[in-house]
């Protein structure tokens, strides 16, 4: 029996209340902080309108750069690269500054994801030029898609590695997109090669080649339409380019030799002044050299010869032209009569070897 006095009324100790549960620790506790209204609008604009504007501007600039490569060198390409760096880098710094002023935690994450998406999307420009892609999506849509993918991923995830995950997903998507474009281009090139090989094997007459140590083939195609007679064309470029021949090329065309005209001349003399035509023509053995000139300025030359029975070869100059088809260089001092001496009939399988060499 206890002798301890009873506690006074109302003094019974009540059970202690349970302590508040401690917040969970670990990766689950790190979630993206809420954004203010200004920060939300910054994210929306930077994810949608900004990529579309950058993509559209550089898409148009890429067209000018491509024309510049064809007609005036690398100047436009350098300007395009500088513009891309300025737009992407400037946008990154601007959005980073705005988010810092809005007090957003880790303000560098979102601009970095968007800038990475745009930089990877812009890789589409050199791929289109190098691979001659015709079916790739428009650059503005590529920029928008990768930016949205990265931003949505960054906003949706709630663990500490969401930034790395968003970047990894953007990189993977860009590699997949460009890889599919590369695969499509390679497959298209293979189909074109097989089609050209079939056209050459079915060509009805012999094909001429230019067997000169100073010139090498750069392309080949077969023409067969209602406008122009069927022919096989091989383009040539200098083996050792010089400033005088920069951008200059030759085209060797093989086609059937038609019958004589009413005047007695063969088609080797087509458009010649000997038949009241506009071109000055001279005979050099079995070759006819035709010259199209504007006064003293030569614009175009052809060497025409019957290299085998019933088949003629036409060796044509191919100077670089501007968009108005006007020559952009002074006509080089080139001996077409001497070059025509190197025209011969292709050996069995030689035309196919040229196709494989110029399409790889």
Short mmCIF file of C-alpha atoms in Angstrom, two decimals:
data_model
loop_
_atom_site.label_atom_id
_atom_site.label_comp_id
_atom_site.label_asym_id
_atom_site.label_seq_id
_atom_site.Cartn_x
_atom_site.Cartn_y
_atom_site.Cartn_z
CA UNK A 1 0.00 0.00 0.00
CA UNK A 2 1.50 3.24 -0.99
CA UNK A 3 1.94 6.02 1.50
CA UNK A 4 2.56 8.64 -1.14
CA UNK A 5 0.01 11.41 -0.92
CA UNK A 6 -2.55 11.67 -3.64
CA UNK A 7 -1.89 14.46 -6.07
CA UNK A 8 -4.10 17.45 -5.72
CA UNK A 9 -7.17 17.60 -7.88
CA UNK A 10 -6.52 18.82 -11.42
CA UNK A 11 -2.82 18.20 -11.08
CA UNK A 12 -2.85 14.86 -12.94
CA UNK A 13 -0.30 15.04 -15.68
CA UNK A 14 -1.91 14.76 -19.09
CA UNK A 15 -0.20 12.65 -21.66
CA UNK A 16 2.28 14.63 -23.68
CA UNK A 17 1.18 15.40 -27.19
CA UNK A 18 3.10 13.70 -29.98
CA UNK A 19 5.84 15.85 -31.41
CA UNK A 20 5.34 17.19 -34.97
CA UNK A 21 6.76 14.80 -37.52
CA UNK A 22 10.12 15.84 -38.87
CA UNK A 23 10.14 16.83 -42.51
CA UNK A 24 11.34 14.04 -44.71
CA UNK A 25 14.91 14.25 -45.71
CA UNK A 26 16.45 13.17 -48.92
CA UNK A 27 15.86 13.85 -52.57
CA UNK A 28 12.08 13.90 -52.15
CA UNK A 29 12.27 17.10 -50.09
CA UNK A 30 13.77 19.17 -52.90
CA UNK A 31 11.03 20.52 -55.10
CA UNK A 32 11.00 23.36 -57.55
CA UNK A 33 10.20 26.61 -55.74
CA UNK A 34 7.06 28.46 -56.72
CA UNK A 35 7.56 31.20 -59.28
CA UNK A 36 6.19 34.69 -59.06
CA UNK A 37 3.95 36.11 -61.77
CA UNK A 38 6.82 37.97 -63.46
CA UNK A 39 9.02 34.89 -63.47
CA UNK A 40 6.19 32.78 -64.92
CA UNK A 41 5.74 35.20 -67.83
CA UNK A 42 9.49 35.19 -68.40
CA UNK A 43 9.48 31.40 -68.62
CA UNK A 44 6.48 31.38 -70.99
CA UNK A 45 8.01 33.93 -73.36
CA UNK A 46 11.45 32.33 -73.26
CA UNK A 47 10.00 28.89 -73.97
CA UNK A 48 7.62 29.78 -76.82
CA UNK A 49 8.04 33.15 -78.51
CA UNK A 50 11.82 33.44 -78.14
CA UNK A 51 12.71 30.08 -79.78
CA UNK A 52 10.29 30.77 -82.65
CA UNK A 53 11.82 34.19 -83.33
CA UNK A 54 15.40 32.92 -83.10
CA UNK A 55 14.64 29.93 -85.31
CA UNK A 56 12.85 32.04 -87.93
CA UNK A 57 15.61 34.67 -88.05
CA UNK A 58 18.40 32.13 -88.40
CA UNK A 59 16.39 30.05 -90.87
CA UNK A 60 16.14 33.05 -93.19
CA UNK A 61 19.78 33.89 -92.50
CA UNK A 62 20.73 30.33 -93.40
CA UNK A 63 19.19 30.74 -96.85
CA UNK A 64 21.31 33.83 -97.46
CA UNK A 65 24.39 32.02 -96.14
CA UNK A 66 23.74 29.15 -98.55
CA UNK A 67 23.46 31.58 -101.47
CA UNK A 68 26.64 33.23 -100.23
CA UNK A 69 28.49 29.92 -100.30
CA UNK A 70 27.39 29.41 -103.89
CA UNK A 71 28.20 32.88 -105.18
CA UNK A 72 30.31 34.98 -102.83
CA UNK A 73 32.28 32.85 -100.37
CA UNK A 74 32.04 32.45 -96.59
CA UNK A 75 31.10 36.00 -95.60
CA UNK A 76 27.40 35.35 -94.96
CA UNK A 77 28.20 32.11 -93.13
CA UNK A 78 30.49 33.93 -90.69
CA UNK A 79 27.82 36.59 -90.12
CA UNK A 80 25.24 33.85 -89.50
CA UNK A 81 27.47 32.20 -86.88
CA UNK A 82 28.01 35.54 -85.13
CA UNK A 83 24.26 36.26 -85.20
CA UNK A 84 23.46 32.82 -83.74
CA UNK A 85 25.97 33.31 -80.93
CA UNK A 86 24.60 36.78 -80.19
CA UNK A 87 20.94 35.68 -80.15
CA UNK A 88 21.45 32.59 -78.02
CA UNK A 89 24.02 34.15 -75.68
CA UNK A 90 22.12 37.42 -75.38
CA UNK A 91 18.85 35.65 -74.60
CA UNK A 92 20.56 33.49 -71.98
CA UNK A 93 22.02 36.52 -70.18
CA UNK A 94 18.74 38.46 -70.39
CA UNK A 95 16.58 35.71 -68.91
CA UNK A 96 19.17 34.95 -66.22
CA UNK A 97 19.16 38.63 -65.19
CA UNK A 98 15.35 38.79 -65.09
CA UNK A 99 15.00 35.64 -62.98
CA UNK A 100 17.63 36.86 -60.54
CA UNK A 101 15.74 40.12 -60.09
CA UNK A 102 12.56 38.09 -59.48
CA UNK A 103 14.34 36.24 -56.66
CA UNK A 104 14.00 32.81 -58.27
CA UNK A 105 16.05 30.08 -56.64
CA UNK A 106 18.70 28.57 -58.93
CA UNK A 107 17.92 31.09 -61.70
CA UNK A 108 20.60 29.67 -63.99
CA UNK A 109 18.79 26.34 -64.54
CA UNK A 110 16.03 27.47 -66.86
CA UNK A 111 18.16 29.73 -69.15
CA UNK A 112 20.76 26.98 -69.45
CA UNK A 113 18.15 24.42 -70.54
CA UNK A 114 16.67 26.78 -73.15
CA UNK A 115 20.09 27.86 -74.47
CA UNK A 116 21.19 24.24 -74.77
CA UNK A 117 18.00 23.37 -76.64
CA UNK A 118 18.51 26.24 -79.09
CA UNK A 119 22.19 25.46 -79.64
CA UNK A 120 21.40 21.82 -80.42
CA UNK A 121 18.51 22.81 -82.67
CA UNK A 122 20.77 25.14 -84.65
CA UNK A 123 22.95 22.17 -85.60
CA UNK A 124 20.19 21.49 -88.11
CA UNK A 125 21.50 24.31 -90.33
CA UNK A 126 24.89 22.76 -91.23
CA UNK A 127 23.25 19.34 -91.53
CA UNK A 128 20.76 20.69 -94.08
CA UNK A 129 23.59 22.24 -96.10
CA UNK A 130 26.03 19.32 -95.90
CA UNK A 131 23.48 16.53 -96.34
CA UNK A 132 21.09 18.47 -98.61
CA UNK A 133 18.11 17.54 -96.45
CA UNK A 134 14.78 18.33 -98.05
CA UNK A 135 12.37 16.78 -95.55
CA UNK A 136 13.72 18.10 -92.25
CA UNK A 137 11.29 20.07 -90.03
CA UNK A 138 11.48 23.87 -90.19
CA UNK A 139 14.12 25.26 -87.86
CA UNK A 140 11.64 27.38 -85.81
CA UNK A 141 9.65 24.25 -84.96
CA UNK A 142 12.80 22.37 -83.98
CA UNK A 143 13.83 25.21 -81.65
CA UNK A 144 10.34 25.38 -80.14
CA UNK A 145 10.04 21.63 -79.65
CA UNK A 146 13.38 21.16 -77.89
CA UNK A 147 12.80 24.25 -75.70
CA UNK A 148 9.35 23.06 -74.62
CA UNK A 149 10.68 19.58 -73.91
CA UNK A 150 13.44 20.89 -71.64
CA UNK A 151 11.24 23.42 -69.83
CA UNK A 152 8.35 21.02 -69.20
CA UNK A 153 10.76 18.37 -67.90
CA UNK A 154 12.45 20.87 -65.59
CA UNK A 155 9.09 22.03 -64.21
CA UNK A 156 7.55 18.57 -63.86
CA UNK A 157 10.33 16.82 -61.94
CA UNK A 158 10.66 17.31 -58.18
CA UNK A 159 13.97 15.72 -57.27
CA UNK A 160 17.39 17.30 -56.93
CA UNK A 161 18.59 15.98 -60.30
CA UNK A 162 15.79 17.55 -62.34
CA UNK A 163 18.21 20.01 -64.02
CA UNK A 164 20.54 17.24 -65.19
CA UNK A 165 17.56 15.14 -66.26
CA UNK A 166 16.11 17.99 -68.33
CA UNK A 167 19.45 18.62 -70.04
CA UNK A 168 19.94 14.92 -70.73
CA UNK A 169 16.48 14.62 -72.26
CA UNK A 170 17.06 17.64 -74.52
CA UNK A 171 20.42 16.27 -75.69
CA UNK A 172 18.94 12.83 -76.31
CA UNK A 173 16.02 14.27 -78.29
CA UNK A 174 18.34 16.44 -80.40
CA UNK A 175 20.66 13.52 -81.13
CA UNK A 176 17.69 11.37 -82.08
CA UNK A 177 16.29 14.07 -84.38
CA UNK A 178 19.60 14.76 -86.11
CA UNK A 179 20.41 11.06 -86.27
CA UNK A 180 17.13 10.38 -88.03
CA UNK A 181 17.89 13.21 -90.47
CA UNK A 182 21.33 11.74 -91.12
CA UNK A 183 19.91 8.26 -91.68
CA UNK A 184 17.25 9.62 -94.02
CA UNK A 185 19.87 11.51 -96.03
CA UNK A 186 22.14 8.46 -96.31
CA UNK A 187 19.24 6.27 -97.43
CA UNK A 188 18.13 8.88 -99.97
CA UNK A 189 21.68 9.12 -101.28
CA UNK A 190 21.84 5.33 -101.62
CA UNK A 191 18.57 5.25 -103.58
CA UNK A 192 19.76 8.05 -105.88
CA UNK A 193 23.02 6.18 -106.48
CA UNK A 194 21.21 2.97 -107.35
CA UNK A 195 18.85 4.85 -109.67
CA UNK A 196 21.75 6.57 -111.43
CA UNK A 197 23.63 3.30 -111.82
CA UNK A 198 20.54 1.82 -113.46
CA UNK A 199 20.18 4.79 -115.82
CA UNK A 200 23.83 4.60 -116.85
CA UNK A 201 23.67 0.85 -117.47
CA UNK A 202 20.60 1.41 -119.68
CA UNK A 203 22.07 4.40 -121.55
CA UNK A 204 21.65 3.60 -125.25
CA UNK A 205 25.02 4.91 -126.51
CA UNK A 206 28.62 5.07 -125.33
CA UNK A 207 29.56 7.54 -122.60
CA UNK A 208 32.54 9.88 -122.98
CA UNK A 209 35.02 10.71 -120.21
CA UNK A 210 37.67 13.41 -119.91
CA UNK A 211 40.97 11.63 -119.32
CA UNK A 212 43.00 14.68 -118.26
CA UNK A 213 45.42 14.78 -115.31
CA UNK A 214 44.32 18.34 -114.52
CA UNK A 215 40.60 17.64 -114.10
CA UNK A 216 38.65 15.19 -111.95
CA UNK A 217 34.94 14.22 -111.95
CA UNK A 218 32.72 15.83 -109.32
CA UNK A 219 29.24 14.71 -110.38
CA UNK A 220 27.23 12.74 -112.92
CA UNK A 221 23.60 12.57 -114.00
CA UNK A 222 21.46 11.37 -116.88
CA UNK A 223 19.02 13.78 -118.54
CA UNK A 224 15.89 12.30 -120.09
CA UNK A 225 12.92 14.63 -120.52
CA UNK A 226 10.68 16.18 -123.15
CA UNK A 227 12.65 19.43 -123.30
CA UNK A 228 16.17 18.12 -123.86
CA UNK A 229 17.47 15.11 -125.72
CA UNK A 230 18.68 12.17 -123.65
CA UNK A 231 22.26 12.65 -122.52
CA UNK A 232 24.76 11.62 -119.88
CA UNK A 233 26.58 14.51 -118.18
CA UNK A 234 29.78 14.31 -116.15
CA UNK A 235 30.97 17.46 -114.37
CA UNK A 236 34.65 18.11 -113.75
CA UNK A 237 36.59 20.43 -111.43
CA UNK A 238 40.31 21.31 -111.39
CA UNK A 239 42.53 18.87 -109.53
CA UNK A 240 44.63 21.76 -108.22
CA UNK A 241 42.33 24.81 -107.88
CA UNK A 242 43.91 28.18 -108.57
CA UNK A 243 42.55 31.73 -108.13
CA UNK A 244 42.04 31.91 -111.89
CA UNK A 245 39.86 28.77 -111.86
CA UNK A 246 38.11 29.33 -108.52
CA UNK A 247 34.56 28.04 -108.97
CA UNK A 248 35.16 27.16 -112.64
CA UNK A 249 34.14 23.75 -113.97
CA UNK A 250 33.53 21.71 -117.09
CA UNK A 251 30.62 19.53 -118.18
CA UNK A 252 31.11 16.67 -120.63
CA UNK A 253 27.86 15.66 -122.32
CA UNK A 254 27.41 12.44 -124.30
CA UNK A 255 24.45 12.16 -126.67
CA UNK A 256 23.56 10.60 -130.02
CA UNK A 257 24.79 12.34 -133.15
CA UNK A 258 21.82 13.22 -135.31
CA UNK A 259 21.75 13.26 -139.09
CA UNK A 260 22.87 16.09 -141.33
CA UNK A 261 20.93 19.33 -141.59
CA UNK A 262 19.51 20.52 -144.89
CA UNK A 263 22.58 22.70 -145.34
CA UNK A 264 24.84 19.67 -145.07
CA UNK A 265 26.25 20.54 -141.67
CA UNK A 266 26.07 18.05 -138.80
CA UNK A 267 24.79 19.01 -135.32
CA UNK A 268 28.41 19.69 -134.37
CA UNK A 269 27.86 23.07 -136.03
CA UNK A 270 24.62 23.94 -134.26
CA UNK A 271 24.29 27.73 -133.65
CA UNK A 272 27.56 28.34 -135.50
CA UNK A 273 28.17 31.38 -137.66
CA UNK A 274 28.90 28.94 -140.47
CA UNK A 275 25.14 28.36 -140.46
CA UNK A 276 24.26 32.01 -139.81
CA UNK A 277 24.17 31.35 -136.07
CA UNK A 278 25.34 33.70 -133.28
CA UNK A 279 28.39 31.69 -132.19
CA UNK A 280 31.86 31.88 -133.68
CA UNK A 281 33.09 28.39 -134.58
CA UNK A 282 36.44 26.99 -135.60
CA UNK A 283 37.47 23.52 -136.72
CA UNK A 284 40.39 21.84 -134.98
CA UNK A 285 40.74 18.50 -136.70
CA UNK A 286 37.61 16.50 -135.90
CA UNK A 287 36.59 18.95 -133.18
CA UNK A 288 34.47 22.07 -133.53
CA UNK A 289 35.16 24.85 -131.01
CA UNK A 290 32.09 27.08 -130.54
CA UNK A 291 32.42 30.40 -128.72
CA UNK A 292 29.60 32.56 -127.37
CA UNK A 293 31.00 36.06 -126.85
CA UNK A 294 29.69 39.54 -126.14
CA UNK A 295 32.10 41.65 -128.13
CA UNK A 296 35.59 40.77 -126.90
CA UNK A 297 34.30 39.15 -123.70
CA UNK A 298 33.90 35.37 -123.87
CA UNK A 299 30.89 34.05 -121.97
CA UNK A 300 30.73 30.39 -122.94
CA UNK A 301 32.70 27.81 -124.94
CA UNK A 302 32.02 24.33 -126.26
CA UNK A 303 34.23 21.66 -127.82
CA UNK A 304 32.14 19.29 -129.95
CA UNK A 305 33.44 16.05 -131.36
CA UNK A 306 32.25 12.65 -132.55
CA UNK A 307 34.29 10.51 -130.18
CA UNK A 308 32.84 7.23 -131.44
CA UNK A 309 30.65 6.24 -134.34
CA UNK A 310 27.26 7.95 -134.09
CA UNK A 311 27.90 9.52 -130.66
CA UNK A 312 29.04 13.06 -129.99
CA UNK A 313 30.63 14.57 -126.93
CA UNK A 314 30.18 18.21 -125.99
CA UNK A 315 32.69 19.64 -123.53
CA UNK A 316 31.14 22.81 -122.06
CA UNK A 317 32.56 25.48 -119.78
CA UNK A 318 30.74 26.06 -116.50
CA UNK A 319 31.77 29.40 -114.95
CA UNK A 320 30.29 30.45 -111.59
CA UNK A 321 27.17 32.59 -111.98
CA UNK A 322 25.21 34.93 -109.77
CA UNK A 323 21.42 34.50 -109.25
CA UNK A 324 20.82 36.37 -112.52
CA UNK A 325 22.97 33.81 -114.36
CA UNK A 326 25.66 36.40 -115.02
CA UNK A 327 29.25 35.22 -114.77
CA UNK A 328 31.02 36.31 -111.59
CA UNK A 329 34.56 35.81 -112.91
CA UNK A 330 36.70 36.75 -115.87
CA UNK A 331 36.75 33.92 -118.38
CA UNK A 332 39.98 31.95 -117.81
CA UNK A 333 42.59 31.29 -120.45
CA UNK A 334 41.64 27.70 -121.23
CA UNK A 335 42.56 25.69 -124.34
CA UNK A 336 39.39 23.79 -125.22
CA UNK A 337 40.97 22.29 -128.34
CA UNK A 338 43.75 20.73 -126.26
CA UNK A 339 41.29 19.51 -123.64
CA UNK A 340 39.14 17.88 -126.33
CA UNK A 341 42.09 15.64 -127.19
CA UNK A 342 41.60 13.95 -123.80
CA UNK A 343 37.99 12.94 -124.56
CA UNK A 344 37.61 9.19 -125.00
CA UNK A 345 35.02 6.46 -124.65
CA UNK A 346 34.57 5.14 -121.13
CA UNK A 347 35.89 1.65 -120.53
CA UNK A 348 33.48 -1.04 -119.27
CA UNK A 349 32.54 -0.23 -115.68
CA UNK A 350 34.35 3.13 -115.69
CA UNK A 351 31.17 5.22 -115.62
CA UNK A 352 29.90 3.17 -112.67
CA UNK A 353 33.19 3.78 -110.84
CA UNK A 354 32.77 7.53 -111.38
CA UNK A 355 29.26 7.37 -109.90
CA UNK A 356 30.51 5.57 -106.80
CA UNK A 357 33.37 8.06 -106.42
CA UNK A 358 31.25 11.22 -106.67
CA UNK A 359 28.32 10.01 -104.54
CA UNK A 360 30.23 8.79 -101.47
#
